[in-house]
GROMACS .gro file of C-alpha atoms in nm:
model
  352
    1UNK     CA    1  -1.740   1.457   1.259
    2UNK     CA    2  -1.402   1.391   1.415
    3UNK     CA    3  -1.392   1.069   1.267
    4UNK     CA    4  -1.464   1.195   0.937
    5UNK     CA    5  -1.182   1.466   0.968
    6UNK     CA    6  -0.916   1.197   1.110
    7UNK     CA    7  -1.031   0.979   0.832
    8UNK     CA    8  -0.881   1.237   0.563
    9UNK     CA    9  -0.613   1.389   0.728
   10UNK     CA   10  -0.531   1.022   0.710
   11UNK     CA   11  -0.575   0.924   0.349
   12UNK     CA   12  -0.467   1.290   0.280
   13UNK     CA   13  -0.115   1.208   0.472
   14UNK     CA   14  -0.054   0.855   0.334
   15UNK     CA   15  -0.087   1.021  -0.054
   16UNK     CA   16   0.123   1.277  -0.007
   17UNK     CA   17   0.399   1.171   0.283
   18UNK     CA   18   0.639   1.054   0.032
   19UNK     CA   19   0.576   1.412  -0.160
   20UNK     CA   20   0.560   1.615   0.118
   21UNK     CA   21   0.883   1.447   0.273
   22UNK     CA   22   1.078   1.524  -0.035
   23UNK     CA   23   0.992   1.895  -0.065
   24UNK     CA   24   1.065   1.959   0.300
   25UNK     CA   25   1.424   1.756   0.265
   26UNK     CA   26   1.493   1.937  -0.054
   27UNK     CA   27   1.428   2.309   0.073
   28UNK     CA   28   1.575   2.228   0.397
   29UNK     CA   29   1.885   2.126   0.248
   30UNK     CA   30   1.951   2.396  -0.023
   31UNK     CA   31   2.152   2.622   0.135
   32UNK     CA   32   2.418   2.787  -0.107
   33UNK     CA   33   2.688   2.749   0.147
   34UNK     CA   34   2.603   2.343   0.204
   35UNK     CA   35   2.628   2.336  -0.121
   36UNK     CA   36   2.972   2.556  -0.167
   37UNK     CA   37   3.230   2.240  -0.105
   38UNK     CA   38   3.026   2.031  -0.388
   39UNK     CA   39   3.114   1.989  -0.779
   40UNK     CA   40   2.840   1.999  -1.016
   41UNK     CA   41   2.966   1.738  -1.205
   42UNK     CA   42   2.675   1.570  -1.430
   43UNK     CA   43   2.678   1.233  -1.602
   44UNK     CA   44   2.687   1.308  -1.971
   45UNK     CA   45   2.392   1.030  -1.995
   46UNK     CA   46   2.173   1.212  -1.783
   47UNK     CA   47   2.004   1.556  -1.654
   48UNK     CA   48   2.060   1.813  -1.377
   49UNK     CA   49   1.846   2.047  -1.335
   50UNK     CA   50   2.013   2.358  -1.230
   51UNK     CA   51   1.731   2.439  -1.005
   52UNK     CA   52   1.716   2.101  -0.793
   53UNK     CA   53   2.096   2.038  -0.761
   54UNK     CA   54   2.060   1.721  -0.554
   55UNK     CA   55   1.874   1.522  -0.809
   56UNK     CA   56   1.964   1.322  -1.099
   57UNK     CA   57   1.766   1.258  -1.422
   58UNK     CA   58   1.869   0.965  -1.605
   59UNK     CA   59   1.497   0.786  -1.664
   60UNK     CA   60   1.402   0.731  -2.039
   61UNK     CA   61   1.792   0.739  -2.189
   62UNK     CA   62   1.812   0.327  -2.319
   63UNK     CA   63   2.091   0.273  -2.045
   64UNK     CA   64   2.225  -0.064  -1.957
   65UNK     CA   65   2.418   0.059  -1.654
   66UNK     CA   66   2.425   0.286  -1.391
   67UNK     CA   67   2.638   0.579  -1.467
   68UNK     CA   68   2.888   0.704  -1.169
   69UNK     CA   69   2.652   0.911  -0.925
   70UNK     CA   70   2.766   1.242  -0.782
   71UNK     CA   71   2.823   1.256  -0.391
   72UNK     CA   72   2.579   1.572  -0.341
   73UNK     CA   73   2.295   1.343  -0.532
   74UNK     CA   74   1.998   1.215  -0.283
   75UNK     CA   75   1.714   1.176  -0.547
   76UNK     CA   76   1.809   0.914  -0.828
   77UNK     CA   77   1.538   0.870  -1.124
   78UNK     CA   78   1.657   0.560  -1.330
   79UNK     CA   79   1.303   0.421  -1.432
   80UNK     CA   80   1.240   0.337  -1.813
   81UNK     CA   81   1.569   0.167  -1.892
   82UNK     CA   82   1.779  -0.152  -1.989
   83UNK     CA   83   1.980  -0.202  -1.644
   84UNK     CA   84   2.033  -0.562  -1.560
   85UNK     CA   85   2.309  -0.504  -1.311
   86UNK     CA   86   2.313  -0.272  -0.967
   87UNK     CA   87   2.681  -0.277  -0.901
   88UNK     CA   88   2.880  -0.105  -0.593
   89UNK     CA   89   3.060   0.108  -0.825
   90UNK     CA   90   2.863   0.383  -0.935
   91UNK     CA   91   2.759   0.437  -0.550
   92UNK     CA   92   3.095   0.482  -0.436
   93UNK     CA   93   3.060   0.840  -0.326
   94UNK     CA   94   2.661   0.862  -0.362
   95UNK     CA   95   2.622   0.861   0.021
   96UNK     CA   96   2.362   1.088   0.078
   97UNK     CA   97   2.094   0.870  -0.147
   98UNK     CA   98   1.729   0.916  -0.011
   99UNK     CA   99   1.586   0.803  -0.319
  100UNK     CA  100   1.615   0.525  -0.571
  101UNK     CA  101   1.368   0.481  -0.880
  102UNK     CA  102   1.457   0.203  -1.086
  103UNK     CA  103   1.109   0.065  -1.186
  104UNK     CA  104   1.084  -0.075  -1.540
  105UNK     CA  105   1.405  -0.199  -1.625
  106UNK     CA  106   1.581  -0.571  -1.628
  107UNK     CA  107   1.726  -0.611  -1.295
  108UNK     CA  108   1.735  -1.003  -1.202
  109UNK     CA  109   1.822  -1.110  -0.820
  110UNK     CA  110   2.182  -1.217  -0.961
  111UNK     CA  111   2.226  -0.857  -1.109
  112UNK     CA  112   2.220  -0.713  -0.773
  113UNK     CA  113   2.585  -0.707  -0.645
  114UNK     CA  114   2.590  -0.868  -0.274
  115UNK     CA  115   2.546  -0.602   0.003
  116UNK     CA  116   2.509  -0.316  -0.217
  117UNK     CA  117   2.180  -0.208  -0.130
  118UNK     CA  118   2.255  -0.234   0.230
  119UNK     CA  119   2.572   0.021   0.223
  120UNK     CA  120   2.305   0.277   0.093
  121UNK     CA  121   2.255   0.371   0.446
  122UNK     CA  122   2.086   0.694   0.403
  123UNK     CA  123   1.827   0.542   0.154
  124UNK     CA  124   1.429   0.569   0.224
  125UNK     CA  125   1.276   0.496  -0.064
  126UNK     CA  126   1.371   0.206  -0.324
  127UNK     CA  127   1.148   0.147  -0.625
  128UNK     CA  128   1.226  -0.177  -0.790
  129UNK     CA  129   0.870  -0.224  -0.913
  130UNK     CA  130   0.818  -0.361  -1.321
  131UNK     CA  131   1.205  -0.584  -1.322
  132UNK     CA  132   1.272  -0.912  -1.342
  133UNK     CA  133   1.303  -1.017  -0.959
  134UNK     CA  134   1.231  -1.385  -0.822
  135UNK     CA  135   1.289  -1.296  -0.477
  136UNK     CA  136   1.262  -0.972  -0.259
  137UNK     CA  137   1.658  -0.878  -0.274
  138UNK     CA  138   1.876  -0.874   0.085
  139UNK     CA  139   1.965  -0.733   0.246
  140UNK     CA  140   1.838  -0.387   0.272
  141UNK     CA  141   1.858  -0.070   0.428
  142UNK     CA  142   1.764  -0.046   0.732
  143UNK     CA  143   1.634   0.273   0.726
  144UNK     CA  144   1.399   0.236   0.446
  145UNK     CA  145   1.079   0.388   0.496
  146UNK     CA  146   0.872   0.245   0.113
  147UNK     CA  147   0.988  -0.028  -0.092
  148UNK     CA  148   0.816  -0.117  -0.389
  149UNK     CA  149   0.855  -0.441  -0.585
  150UNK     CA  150   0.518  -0.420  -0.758
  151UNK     CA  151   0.505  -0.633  -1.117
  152UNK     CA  152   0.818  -0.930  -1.066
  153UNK     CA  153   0.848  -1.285  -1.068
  154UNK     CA  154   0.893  -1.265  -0.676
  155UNK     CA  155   0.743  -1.576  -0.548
  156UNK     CA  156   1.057  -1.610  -0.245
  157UNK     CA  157   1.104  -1.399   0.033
  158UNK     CA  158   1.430  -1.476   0.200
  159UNK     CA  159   1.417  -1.542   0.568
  160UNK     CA  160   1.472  -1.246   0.828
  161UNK     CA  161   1.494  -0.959   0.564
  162UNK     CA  162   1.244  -0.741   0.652
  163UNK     CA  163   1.353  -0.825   1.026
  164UNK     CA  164   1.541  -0.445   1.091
  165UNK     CA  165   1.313  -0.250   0.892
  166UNK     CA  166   1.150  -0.100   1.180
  167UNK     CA  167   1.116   0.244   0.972
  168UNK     CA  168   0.946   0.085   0.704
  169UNK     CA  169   0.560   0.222   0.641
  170UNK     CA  170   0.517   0.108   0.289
  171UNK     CA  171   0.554  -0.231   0.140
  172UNK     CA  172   0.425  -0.339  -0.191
  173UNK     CA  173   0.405  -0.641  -0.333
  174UNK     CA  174   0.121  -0.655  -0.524
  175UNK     CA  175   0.108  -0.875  -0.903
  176UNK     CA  176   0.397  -1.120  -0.817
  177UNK     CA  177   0.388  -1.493  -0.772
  178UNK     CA  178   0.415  -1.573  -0.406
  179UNK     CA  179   0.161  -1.842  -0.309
  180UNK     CA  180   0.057  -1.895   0.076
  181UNK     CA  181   0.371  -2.099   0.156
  182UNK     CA  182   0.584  -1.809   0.070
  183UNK     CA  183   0.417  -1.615   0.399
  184UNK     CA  184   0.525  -1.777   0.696
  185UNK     CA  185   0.433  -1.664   1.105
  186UNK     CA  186   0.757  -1.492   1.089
  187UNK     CA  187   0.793  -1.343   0.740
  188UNK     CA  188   0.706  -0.975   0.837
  189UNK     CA  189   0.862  -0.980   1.167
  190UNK     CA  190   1.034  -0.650   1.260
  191UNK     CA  191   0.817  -0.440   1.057
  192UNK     CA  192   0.665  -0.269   1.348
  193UNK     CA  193   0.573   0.053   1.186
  194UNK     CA  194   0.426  -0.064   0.863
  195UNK     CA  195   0.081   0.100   0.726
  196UNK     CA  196   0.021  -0.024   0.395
  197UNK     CA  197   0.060  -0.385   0.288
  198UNK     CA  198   0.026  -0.463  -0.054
  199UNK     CA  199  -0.036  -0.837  -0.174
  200UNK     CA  200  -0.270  -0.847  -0.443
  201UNK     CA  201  -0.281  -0.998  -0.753
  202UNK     CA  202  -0.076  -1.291  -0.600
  203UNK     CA  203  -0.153  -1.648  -0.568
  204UNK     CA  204  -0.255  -1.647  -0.222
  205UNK     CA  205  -0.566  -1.881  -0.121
  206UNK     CA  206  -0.540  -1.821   0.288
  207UNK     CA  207  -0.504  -1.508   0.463
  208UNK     CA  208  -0.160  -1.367   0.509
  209UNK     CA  209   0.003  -1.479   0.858
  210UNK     CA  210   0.121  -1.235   1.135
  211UNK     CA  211   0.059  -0.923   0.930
  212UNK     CA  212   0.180  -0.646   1.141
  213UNK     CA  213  -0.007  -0.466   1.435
  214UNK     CA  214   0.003  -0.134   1.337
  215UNK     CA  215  -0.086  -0.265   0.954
  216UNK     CA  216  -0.388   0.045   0.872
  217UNK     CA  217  -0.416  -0.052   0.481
  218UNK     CA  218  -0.442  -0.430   0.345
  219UNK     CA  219  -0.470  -0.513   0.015
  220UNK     CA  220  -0.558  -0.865  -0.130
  221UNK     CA  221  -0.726  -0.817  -0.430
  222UNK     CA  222  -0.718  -1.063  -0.695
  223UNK     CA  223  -0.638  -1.368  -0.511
  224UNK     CA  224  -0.802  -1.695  -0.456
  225UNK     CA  225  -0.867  -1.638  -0.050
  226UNK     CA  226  -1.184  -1.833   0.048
  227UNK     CA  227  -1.230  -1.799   0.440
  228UNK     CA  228  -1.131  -1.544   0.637
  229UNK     CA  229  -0.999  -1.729   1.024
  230UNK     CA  230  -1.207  -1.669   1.329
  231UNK     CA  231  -1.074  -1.368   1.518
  232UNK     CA  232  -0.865  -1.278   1.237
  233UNK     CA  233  -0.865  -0.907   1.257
  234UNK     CA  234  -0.763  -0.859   1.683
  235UNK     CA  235  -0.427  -0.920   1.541
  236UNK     CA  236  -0.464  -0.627   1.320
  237UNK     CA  237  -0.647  -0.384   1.592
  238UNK     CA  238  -0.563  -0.047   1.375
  239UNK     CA  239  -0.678  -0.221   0.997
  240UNK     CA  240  -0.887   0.055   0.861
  241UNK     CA  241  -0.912  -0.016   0.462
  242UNK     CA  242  -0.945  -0.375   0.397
  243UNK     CA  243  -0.932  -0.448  -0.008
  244UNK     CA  244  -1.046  -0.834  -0.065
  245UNK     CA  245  -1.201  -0.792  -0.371
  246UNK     CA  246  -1.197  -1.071  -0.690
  247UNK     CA  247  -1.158  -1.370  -0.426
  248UNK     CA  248  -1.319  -1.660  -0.369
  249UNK     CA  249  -1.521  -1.566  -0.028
  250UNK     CA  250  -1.856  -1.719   0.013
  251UNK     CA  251  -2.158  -1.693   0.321
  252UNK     CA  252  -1.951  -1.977   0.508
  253UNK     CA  253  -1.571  -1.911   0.454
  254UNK     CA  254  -1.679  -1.565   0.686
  255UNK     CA  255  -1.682  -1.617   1.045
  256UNK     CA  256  -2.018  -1.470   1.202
  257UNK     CA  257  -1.854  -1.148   1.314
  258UNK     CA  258  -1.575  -1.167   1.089
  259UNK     CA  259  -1.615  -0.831   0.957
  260UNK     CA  260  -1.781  -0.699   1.270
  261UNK     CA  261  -1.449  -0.479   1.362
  262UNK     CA  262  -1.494  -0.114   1.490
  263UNK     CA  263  -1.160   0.010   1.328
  264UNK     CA  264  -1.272  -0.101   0.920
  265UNK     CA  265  -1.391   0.220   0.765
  266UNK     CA  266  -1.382   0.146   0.424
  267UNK     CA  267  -1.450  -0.248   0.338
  268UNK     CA  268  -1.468  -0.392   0.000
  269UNK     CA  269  -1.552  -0.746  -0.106
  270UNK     CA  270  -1.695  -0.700  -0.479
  271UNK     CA  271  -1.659  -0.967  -0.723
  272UNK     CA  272  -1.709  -1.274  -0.470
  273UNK     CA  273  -1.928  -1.515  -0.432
  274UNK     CA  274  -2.162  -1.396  -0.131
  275UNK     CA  275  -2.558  -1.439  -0.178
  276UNK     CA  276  -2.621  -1.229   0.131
  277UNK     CA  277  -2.434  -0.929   0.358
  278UNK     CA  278  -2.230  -1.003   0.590
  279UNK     CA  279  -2.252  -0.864   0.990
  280UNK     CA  280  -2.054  -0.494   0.972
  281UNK     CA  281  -1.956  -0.272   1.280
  282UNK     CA  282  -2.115   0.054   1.316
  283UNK     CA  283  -1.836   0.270   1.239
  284UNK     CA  284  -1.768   0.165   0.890
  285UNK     CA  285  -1.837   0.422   0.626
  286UNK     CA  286  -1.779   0.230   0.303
  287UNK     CA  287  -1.921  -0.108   0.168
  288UNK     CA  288  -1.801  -0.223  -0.183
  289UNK     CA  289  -2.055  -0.511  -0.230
  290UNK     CA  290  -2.112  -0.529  -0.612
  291UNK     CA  291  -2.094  -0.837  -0.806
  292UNK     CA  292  -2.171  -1.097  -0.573
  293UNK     CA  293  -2.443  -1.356  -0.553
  294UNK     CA  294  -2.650  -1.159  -0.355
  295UNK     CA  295  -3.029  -1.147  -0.414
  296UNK     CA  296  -3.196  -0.900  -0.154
  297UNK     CA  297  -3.117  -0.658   0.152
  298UNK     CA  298  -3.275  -0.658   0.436
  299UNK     CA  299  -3.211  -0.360   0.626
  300UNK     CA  300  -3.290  -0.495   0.973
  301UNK     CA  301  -3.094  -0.778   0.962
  302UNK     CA  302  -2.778  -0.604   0.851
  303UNK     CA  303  -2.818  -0.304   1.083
  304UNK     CA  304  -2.560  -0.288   1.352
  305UNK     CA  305  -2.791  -0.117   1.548
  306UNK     CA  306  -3.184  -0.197   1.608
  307UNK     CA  307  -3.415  -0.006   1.398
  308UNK     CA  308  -3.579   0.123   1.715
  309UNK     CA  309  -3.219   0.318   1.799
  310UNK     CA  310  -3.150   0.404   1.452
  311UNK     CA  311  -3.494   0.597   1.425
  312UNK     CA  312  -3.458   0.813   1.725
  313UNK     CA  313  -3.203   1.134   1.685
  314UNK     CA  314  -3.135   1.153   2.033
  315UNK     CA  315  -2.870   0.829   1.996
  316UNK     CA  316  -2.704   1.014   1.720
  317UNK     CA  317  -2.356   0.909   1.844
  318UNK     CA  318  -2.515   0.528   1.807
  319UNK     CA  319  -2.618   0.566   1.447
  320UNK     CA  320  -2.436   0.370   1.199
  321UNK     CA  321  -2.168   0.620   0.959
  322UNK     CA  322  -2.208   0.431   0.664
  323UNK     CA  323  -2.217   0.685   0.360
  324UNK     CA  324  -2.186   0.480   0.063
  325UNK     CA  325  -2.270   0.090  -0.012
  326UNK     CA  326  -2.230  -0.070  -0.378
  327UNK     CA  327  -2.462  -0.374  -0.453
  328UNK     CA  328  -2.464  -0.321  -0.849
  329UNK     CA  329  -2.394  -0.688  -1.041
  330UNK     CA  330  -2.632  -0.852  -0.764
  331UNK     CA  331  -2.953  -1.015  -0.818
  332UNK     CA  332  -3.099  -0.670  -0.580
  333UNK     CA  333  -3.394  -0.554  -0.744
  334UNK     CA  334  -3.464  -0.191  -0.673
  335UNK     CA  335  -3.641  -0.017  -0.498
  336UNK     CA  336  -3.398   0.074  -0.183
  337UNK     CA  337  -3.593  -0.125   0.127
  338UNK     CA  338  -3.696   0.161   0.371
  339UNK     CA  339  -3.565   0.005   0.633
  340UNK     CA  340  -3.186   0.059   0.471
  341UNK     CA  341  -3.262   0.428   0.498
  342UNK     CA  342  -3.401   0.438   0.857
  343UNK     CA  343  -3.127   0.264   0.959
  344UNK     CA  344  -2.835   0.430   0.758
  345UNK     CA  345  -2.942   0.755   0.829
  346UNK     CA  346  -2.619   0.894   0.660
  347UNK     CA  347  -2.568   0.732   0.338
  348UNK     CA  348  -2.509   0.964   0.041
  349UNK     CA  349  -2.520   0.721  -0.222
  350UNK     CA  350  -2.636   0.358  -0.242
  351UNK     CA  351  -2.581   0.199  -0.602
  352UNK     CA  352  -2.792  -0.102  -0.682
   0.00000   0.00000   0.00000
């Protein structure tokens, strides 16, 4: 049961942190007198709402450049535009930036003015996600805490320039162009607080390298990966969702034990090409198994626990958590084996 709660105060806190963050900072901060030695000065182009003084609305206006940004601002919403070009300029007195949306509009890597991003110093969150980037731009704040590139060309990552984000939780990446060689042993070095790693939709055909210790959430959907490496997870001791589905994994590109790992609650692996289940720890609570190769279940072999402990109540703490296993777009024909249910004494739904 503590699991269980830990488990969604966790997903509960990795939704909402940026949310909940923003709220605090903005209620914290709106203090009529703070705000007494400010103008309210608002950029014809865009909005300010009277109500949320320290944000600025310019999203959805057809604008090809950033407009001049008032010093109180610390939210910017820029999204849905035509900017090619981030320029020093309009930050020149925008020094108490938190927050940067610019997703969806033309930015290029030789758009970005040299060191501007950098001189943001207060800046936490940076959304460059739906633009025209080859590269992840440098350098960056350090005290960036999500940056999201989702949806470029990137296929470079410039040496050493995630290498002072030590703040940073969140980095996506996910439907670029990087390929395996773009990931070398030292390409995430410094990120010592990261969470979520985003990589899918990528060209990747070998497991990332030196992903980050404290990495909980890895995502490598829609890749070509076909073996996972021998011990690959100790490296990764607090990995708790694991995404590899739409790869290229088969029975022998999976180490015996490779997904044997106590900290993997939630493990999916649909639309590969295993024909049977592979060994899973005790603790793990989801299984995303559909559309594989697979043609039965045997609930014995798969239990992480003998049949024999599974069956008696007095080794509840030894029982196996899983709750819900997908094996739909298999080869399974129903009915469930009994032996799944003796053993996963907790399951709430099994789709076949």
């Amino acid at each position: 049961m503590t699991l269980k709660v830990c488990t969604s105060l966790l997903l509960l806190f990795l939704v909402n942190s940026v949310w909940t963050r923003t709220v605090r900072q903005v209620y914290d901060e709106l203090d009529p007198e703070h705000w007494s030695h400010y103008t309210f000065e608002c950029p014809r182009e865009c909005f300010c709402p009277p109500s949320f003084p320290n944000a600025l609305y310019c999203d959805n206006k057809g604008l090809t450049e950033i407009p001049a940004i008032p010093a109180r601002i610390w939210y910017l919403y820029l999204q849905n535009n035509l900017i090619e070009t981030v320029s020093e300029k309009p930050f020149v007195n925008a020094t108490h930036l938190r927050w940067i949306n610019l997703n969806k509009n033309k930015i290029t890597n030789s758009g970005i003015e040299s060191g501007v991003l950098s001189k943001l110093k207060r800046l936490l969150y940076l959304f460059l996600e739906d633009n025209e980037l080859e590269e992840v731009p440098a350098p960056l704040p350090v005290g960036l805490e999500q940056l999201r590139l989702a949806r470029n060309k990137i296929s470079r990552i410039p040496e050493g320039v995630f290498s002072n984000l030590e703040n940073l939780t969140m980095l996506d990446l996910h439907q670029n162009s990087l390929l395996d060689s773009a990931l070398q042993s030292d390409t995430f070095q410094g990120l010592n607080n990261l969470m979520q790693l985003n990589i899918a939709k990528n060209s990747l055909k070998k497991m990332p390298l030196s992903i980050p210790a404290n990495t909980l959430q890895l995502f490598l959907d829609n890749n070509s990966i076909e073996v996972i490496p021998e011990n690959y997870f100790s490296a990764i001791p607090k990995v708790t969702f694991l995404r590899l589905n739409y790869n290229k994994l088969s029975d022998d590109g999976i180490p015996p034990n490779g997904f044997n790992v106590s900290s993997i609650l939630d493990l999916q692996l649909s639309h590969n090409q295993l024909t049977k289940i592979p060994p899973i720890n005790a603790h793990l609570e989801h299984l995303h198994l559909d559309h594989n190769r697979i043609k039965s279940v045997n609930g014995t072999q798969i239990c992480p626990v003998s049949i024999a402990v599974a069956e008696d109540y007095g080794f509840y703490g030894n029982i196996p958590r899983l709750r819900y296993l997908r094996l739909d777009g298999n080869e399974i024909q129903p009915p469930i084996p009994l032996d799944i249910m003796i053993c996963f004494r907790l399951l709430q739904a099994v789709v076949i």
